[in-house]
C-alpha positions as MATLAB code, in Angstrom:
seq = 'XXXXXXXXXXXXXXXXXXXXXXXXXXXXXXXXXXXXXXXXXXXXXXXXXXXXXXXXXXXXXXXXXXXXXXXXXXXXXXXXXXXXXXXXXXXXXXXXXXXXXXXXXXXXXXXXXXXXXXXXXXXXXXXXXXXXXXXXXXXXXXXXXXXXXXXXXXXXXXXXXXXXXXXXXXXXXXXXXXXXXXXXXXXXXXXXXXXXXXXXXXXXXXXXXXXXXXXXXXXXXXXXXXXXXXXXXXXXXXXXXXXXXXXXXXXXXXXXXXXXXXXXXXXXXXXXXXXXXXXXXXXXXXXXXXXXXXXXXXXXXXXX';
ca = [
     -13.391  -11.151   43.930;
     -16.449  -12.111   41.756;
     -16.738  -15.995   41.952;
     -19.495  -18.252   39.908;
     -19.965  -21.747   40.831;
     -19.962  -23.913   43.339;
     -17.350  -23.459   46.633;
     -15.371  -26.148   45.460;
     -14.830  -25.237   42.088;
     -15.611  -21.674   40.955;
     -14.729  -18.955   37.597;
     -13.490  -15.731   39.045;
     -14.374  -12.628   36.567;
     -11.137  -11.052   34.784;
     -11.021   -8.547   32.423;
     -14.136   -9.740   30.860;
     -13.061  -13.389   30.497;
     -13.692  -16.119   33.467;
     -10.452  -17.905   35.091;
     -11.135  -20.950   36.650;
      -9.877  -21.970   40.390;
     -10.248  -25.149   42.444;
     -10.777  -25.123   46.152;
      -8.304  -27.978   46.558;
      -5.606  -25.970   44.473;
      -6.083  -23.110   46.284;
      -5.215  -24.551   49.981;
      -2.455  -23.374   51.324;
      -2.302  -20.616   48.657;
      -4.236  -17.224   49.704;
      -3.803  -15.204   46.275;
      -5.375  -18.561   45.070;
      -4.579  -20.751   41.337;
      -5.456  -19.692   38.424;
      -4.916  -21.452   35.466;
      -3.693  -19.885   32.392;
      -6.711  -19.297   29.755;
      -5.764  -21.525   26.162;
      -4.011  -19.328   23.665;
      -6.785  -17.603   21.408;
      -6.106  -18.472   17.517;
      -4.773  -15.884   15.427;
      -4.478  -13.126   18.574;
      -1.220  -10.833   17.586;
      -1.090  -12.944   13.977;
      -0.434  -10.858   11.272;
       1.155  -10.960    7.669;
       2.842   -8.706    5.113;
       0.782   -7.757    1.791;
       2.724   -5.698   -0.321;
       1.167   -4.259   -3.487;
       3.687   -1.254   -4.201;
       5.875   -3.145   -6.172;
       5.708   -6.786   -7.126;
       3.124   -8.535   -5.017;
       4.464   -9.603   -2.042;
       3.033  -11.727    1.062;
       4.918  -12.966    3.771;
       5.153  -12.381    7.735;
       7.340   -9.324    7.583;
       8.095   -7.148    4.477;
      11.960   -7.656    4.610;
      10.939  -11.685    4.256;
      11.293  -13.229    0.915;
       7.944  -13.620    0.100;
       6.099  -16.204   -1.108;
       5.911  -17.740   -5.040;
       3.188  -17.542   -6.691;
       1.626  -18.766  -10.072;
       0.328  -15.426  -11.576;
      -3.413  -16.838  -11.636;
      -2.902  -16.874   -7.694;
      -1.376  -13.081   -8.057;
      -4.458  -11.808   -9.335;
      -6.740  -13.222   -7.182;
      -4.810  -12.051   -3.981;
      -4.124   -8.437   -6.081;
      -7.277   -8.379   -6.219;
      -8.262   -8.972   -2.223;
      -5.738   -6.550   -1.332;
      -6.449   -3.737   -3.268;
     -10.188   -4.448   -2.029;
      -9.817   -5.155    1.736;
     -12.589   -5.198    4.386;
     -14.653   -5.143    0.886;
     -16.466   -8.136   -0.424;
     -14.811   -8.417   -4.087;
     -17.825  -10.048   -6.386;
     -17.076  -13.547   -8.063;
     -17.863  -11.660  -11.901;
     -15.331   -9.097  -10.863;
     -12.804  -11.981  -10.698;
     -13.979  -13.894  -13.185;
     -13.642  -10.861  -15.444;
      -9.530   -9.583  -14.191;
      -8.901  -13.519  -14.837;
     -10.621  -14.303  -18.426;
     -11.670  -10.728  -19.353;
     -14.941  -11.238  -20.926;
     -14.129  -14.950  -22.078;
     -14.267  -17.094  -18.761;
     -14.259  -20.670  -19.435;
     -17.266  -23.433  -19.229;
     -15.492  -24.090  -15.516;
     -14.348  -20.575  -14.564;
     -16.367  -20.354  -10.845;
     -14.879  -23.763   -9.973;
     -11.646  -22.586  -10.748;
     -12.066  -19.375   -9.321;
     -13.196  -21.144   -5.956;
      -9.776  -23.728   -6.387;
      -7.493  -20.093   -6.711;
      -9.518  -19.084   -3.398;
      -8.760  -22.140   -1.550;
      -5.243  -22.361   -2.480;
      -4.824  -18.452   -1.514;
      -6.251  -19.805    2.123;
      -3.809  -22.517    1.853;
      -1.037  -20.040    1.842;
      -2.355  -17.557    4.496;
      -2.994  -20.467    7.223;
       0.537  -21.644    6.311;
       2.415  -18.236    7.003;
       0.032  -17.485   10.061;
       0.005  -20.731   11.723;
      -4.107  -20.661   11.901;
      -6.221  -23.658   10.531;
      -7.692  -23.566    7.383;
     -11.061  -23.107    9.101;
     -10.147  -19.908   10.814;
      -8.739  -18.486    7.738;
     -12.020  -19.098    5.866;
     -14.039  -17.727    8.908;
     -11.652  -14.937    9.924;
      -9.738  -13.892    7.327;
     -10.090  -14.807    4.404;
     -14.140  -14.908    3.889;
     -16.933  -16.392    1.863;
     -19.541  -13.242    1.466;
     -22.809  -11.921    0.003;
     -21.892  -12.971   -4.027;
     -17.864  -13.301   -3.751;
     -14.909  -13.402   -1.158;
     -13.058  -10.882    0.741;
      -9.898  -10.157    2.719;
     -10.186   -8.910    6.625;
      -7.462   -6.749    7.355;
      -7.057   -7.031   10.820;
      -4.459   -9.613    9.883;
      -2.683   -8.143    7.233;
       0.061   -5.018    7.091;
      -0.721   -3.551    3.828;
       2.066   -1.185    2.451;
      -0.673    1.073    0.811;
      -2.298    1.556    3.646;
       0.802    2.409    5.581;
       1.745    4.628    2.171;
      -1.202    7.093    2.714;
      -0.515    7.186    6.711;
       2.854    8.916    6.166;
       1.893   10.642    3.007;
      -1.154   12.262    5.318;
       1.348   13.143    8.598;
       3.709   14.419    6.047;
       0.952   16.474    4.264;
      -0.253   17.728    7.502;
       3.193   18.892    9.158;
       4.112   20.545    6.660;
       0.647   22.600    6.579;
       1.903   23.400    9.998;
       4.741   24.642    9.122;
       7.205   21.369   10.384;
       8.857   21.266    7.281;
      11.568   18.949    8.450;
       8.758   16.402    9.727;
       7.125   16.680    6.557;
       9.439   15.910    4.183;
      10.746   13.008    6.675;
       7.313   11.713    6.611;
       6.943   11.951    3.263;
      10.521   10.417    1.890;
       9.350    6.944    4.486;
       6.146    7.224    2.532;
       8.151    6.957   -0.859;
      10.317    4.660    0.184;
       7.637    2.123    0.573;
       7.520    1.664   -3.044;
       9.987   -1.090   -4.308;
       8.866   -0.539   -8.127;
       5.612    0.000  -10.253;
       2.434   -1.151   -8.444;
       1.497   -4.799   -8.611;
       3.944   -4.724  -11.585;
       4.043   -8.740  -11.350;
      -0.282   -9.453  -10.868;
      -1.554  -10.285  -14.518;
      -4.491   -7.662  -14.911;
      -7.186   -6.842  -15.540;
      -9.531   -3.464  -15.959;
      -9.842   -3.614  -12.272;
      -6.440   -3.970  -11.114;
      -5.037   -1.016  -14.408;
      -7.182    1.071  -12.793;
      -5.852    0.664   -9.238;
      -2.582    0.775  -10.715;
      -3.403    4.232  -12.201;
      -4.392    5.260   -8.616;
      -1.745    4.328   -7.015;
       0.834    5.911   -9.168;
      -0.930    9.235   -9.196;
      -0.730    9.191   -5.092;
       2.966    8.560   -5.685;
       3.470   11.467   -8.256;
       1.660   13.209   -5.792;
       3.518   12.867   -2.841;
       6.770   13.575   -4.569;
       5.707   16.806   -6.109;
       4.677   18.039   -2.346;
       7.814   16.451   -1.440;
       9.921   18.634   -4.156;
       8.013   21.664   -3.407;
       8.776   21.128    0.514;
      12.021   20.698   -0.457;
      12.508   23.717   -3.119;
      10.680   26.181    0.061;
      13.290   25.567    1.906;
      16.340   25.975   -0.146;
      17.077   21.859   -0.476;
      17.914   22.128   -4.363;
      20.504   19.698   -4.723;
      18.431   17.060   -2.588;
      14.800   18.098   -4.868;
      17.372   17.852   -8.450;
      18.464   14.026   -7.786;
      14.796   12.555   -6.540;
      13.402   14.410   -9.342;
      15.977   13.685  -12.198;
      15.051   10.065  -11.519;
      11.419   10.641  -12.078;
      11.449   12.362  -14.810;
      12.697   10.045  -16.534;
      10.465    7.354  -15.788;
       7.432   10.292  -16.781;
       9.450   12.017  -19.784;
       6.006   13.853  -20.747;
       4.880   15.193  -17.188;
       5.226   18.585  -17.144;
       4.420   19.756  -13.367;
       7.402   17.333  -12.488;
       9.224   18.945  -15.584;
       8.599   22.468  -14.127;
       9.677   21.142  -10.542;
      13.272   20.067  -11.707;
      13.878   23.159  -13.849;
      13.180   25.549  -10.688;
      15.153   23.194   -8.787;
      17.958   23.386  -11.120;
      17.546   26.852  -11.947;
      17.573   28.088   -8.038;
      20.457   25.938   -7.444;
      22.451   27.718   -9.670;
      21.773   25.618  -12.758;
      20.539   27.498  -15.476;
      22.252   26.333  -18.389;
      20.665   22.787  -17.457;
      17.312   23.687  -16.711;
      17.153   25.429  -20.132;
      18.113   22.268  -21.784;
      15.700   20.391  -20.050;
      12.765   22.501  -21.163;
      14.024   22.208  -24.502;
      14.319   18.523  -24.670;
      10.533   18.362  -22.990;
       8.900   20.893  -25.630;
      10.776   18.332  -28.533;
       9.327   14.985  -26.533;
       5.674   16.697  -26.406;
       5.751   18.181  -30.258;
       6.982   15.157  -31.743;
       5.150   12.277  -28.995;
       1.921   14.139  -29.052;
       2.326   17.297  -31.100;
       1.655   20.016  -28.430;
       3.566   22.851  -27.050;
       4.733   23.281  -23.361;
       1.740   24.804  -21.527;
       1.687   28.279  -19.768;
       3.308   27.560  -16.769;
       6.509   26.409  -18.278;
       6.711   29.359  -21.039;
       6.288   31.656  -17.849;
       9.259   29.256  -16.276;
      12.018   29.538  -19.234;
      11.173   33.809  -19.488;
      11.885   33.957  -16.064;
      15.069   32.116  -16.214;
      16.240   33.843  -19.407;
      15.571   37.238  -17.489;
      17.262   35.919  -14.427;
      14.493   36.789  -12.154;
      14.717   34.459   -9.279;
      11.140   35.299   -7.505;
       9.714   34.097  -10.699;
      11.146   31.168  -10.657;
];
């Protein structure tokens, strides 16, 4: 035992932290007293940010989440897309008022920052003061979110999407596509579909739906490998629709459909594409999906 102090009243050493003891405590009690150290503010504190979908903060994801006006939405949309990063005060000023703030802008700015701190000390528990200091923080030229106290979905989004990506490299292809339909079923609609934005937050929004689109075409193709048609035909119907103009998705579903014994179908949906992207944008289908409908109308399944 490493003691400091006098012999009457002395801090033993534990775990790099010092527990005090009392002589007169410890009489009659060999392992000695030691008192129980204060409970540290903010130690296992944690909330939900949810960006892949309407914004969403709360203590667990499955909570209802907490309303806010859709000033207050951008700011935090904008902390959460950016955290660990200090987010500059122009780069707020200019997703809130574009290129028009007003006469009283980086007061109001710092009033949407204070409120946001408001809100994270009341679903944490922590003091205002720790929020500012720990979690919410005034940096070099703006503020910035910590996120040792925050679960963000996106970041949870490219962990799976990665193990997925990475099992199935290894040949797990069960793992993989596991991995990879938890990933997917993160998202609970379009990206921060509820934050007013600005060009920041569009362009984060772009990002994050390519990662999607991503993940669901190596997802599809998982799924195709290994003779899962049906399965790869119903996620991919759905998306589809939502991009009618995408053709590697496009060419996905038709060798879906056409391998699962679908033909007639697949046809039609190359036909309805090649209207959509004469009329919409006036091109024709591009190689890949020529070399798709030949080898369908030749029946040649290893083309397919």
């Amino acid at each position: 035992m490493n003691l400091y102090g006098s012999p009457a009243h002395a801090f033993e050493a534990i775990d790099g932290g010092l527990v005090y003891h009392s002589k007169h405590l410890n009489e009659g009690n060999p392992e000695g007293y030691a008192r129980e150290r204060p409970p540290v503010e903010g130690a296992g504190v944690a909330i939900h940010g949810g960006i892949l979908g309407p914004l969403h903060l709360d203590i667990s994801a499955s909570a209802e989440g907490v309303a806010l006006a859709p000033k207050i939405r951008t700011v935090l949309a904008m902390l959460l897309v950016h955290a660990d990063q200090v987010v500059p005060i122009h780069a707020f000023m200019r997703e809130l008022w574009r290129e028009r703030p007003p006469a009283t802008g980086l007061r109001t700015l710092q009033t949407y920052i204070l409120n946001c701190r408001k809100i994270v000390s009341q679903l944490t528990g922590c003091s205002a003061a720790y929020v500012a200091r720990e979690i919410l923080v005034t940096g070099a030229g703006g503020y910035g979110l910590r996120s040792h106290h925050v679960r963000l979905d996106w970041s949870e989004f490219q962990r799976l999407k990665n193990l997925g990506t990475k099992a199935l490299e290894v040949g797990d292809t069960t793992a993989g596509i596991d991995a990879l339909d938890a990933a997917l079923g993160l998202w609970r609609g379009d990206a921060l579909v509820d934050a007013p934005a600005g060009p920041v937050l569009d362009a984060k929004r772009r990002f994050f739906e390519e990662s999607r689109l991503d993940a669901i075409a190596v997802r599809a193709d998982a799924q195709i490998k290994a003779g899962m048609h049906q399965r790869a035909v119903t996620q991919l119907a759905a998306v589809t629709r939502e991009h009618a103009l995408h053709e590697g998705l496009h060419a996905q579903y038709v060798r879906a459909l056409a391998l699962g014994g679908r033909r007639a179908e697949a046809l039609g949906v190359l036909r309805t594409l090649r209207t959509r992207l004469v009329s919409e944008i006036g091109i024709e289908p591009g190689a890949p999906l020529r070399e798709l409908q030949l080898a369908i109308l030749k029946s040649e399944p290893g083309m397919v």
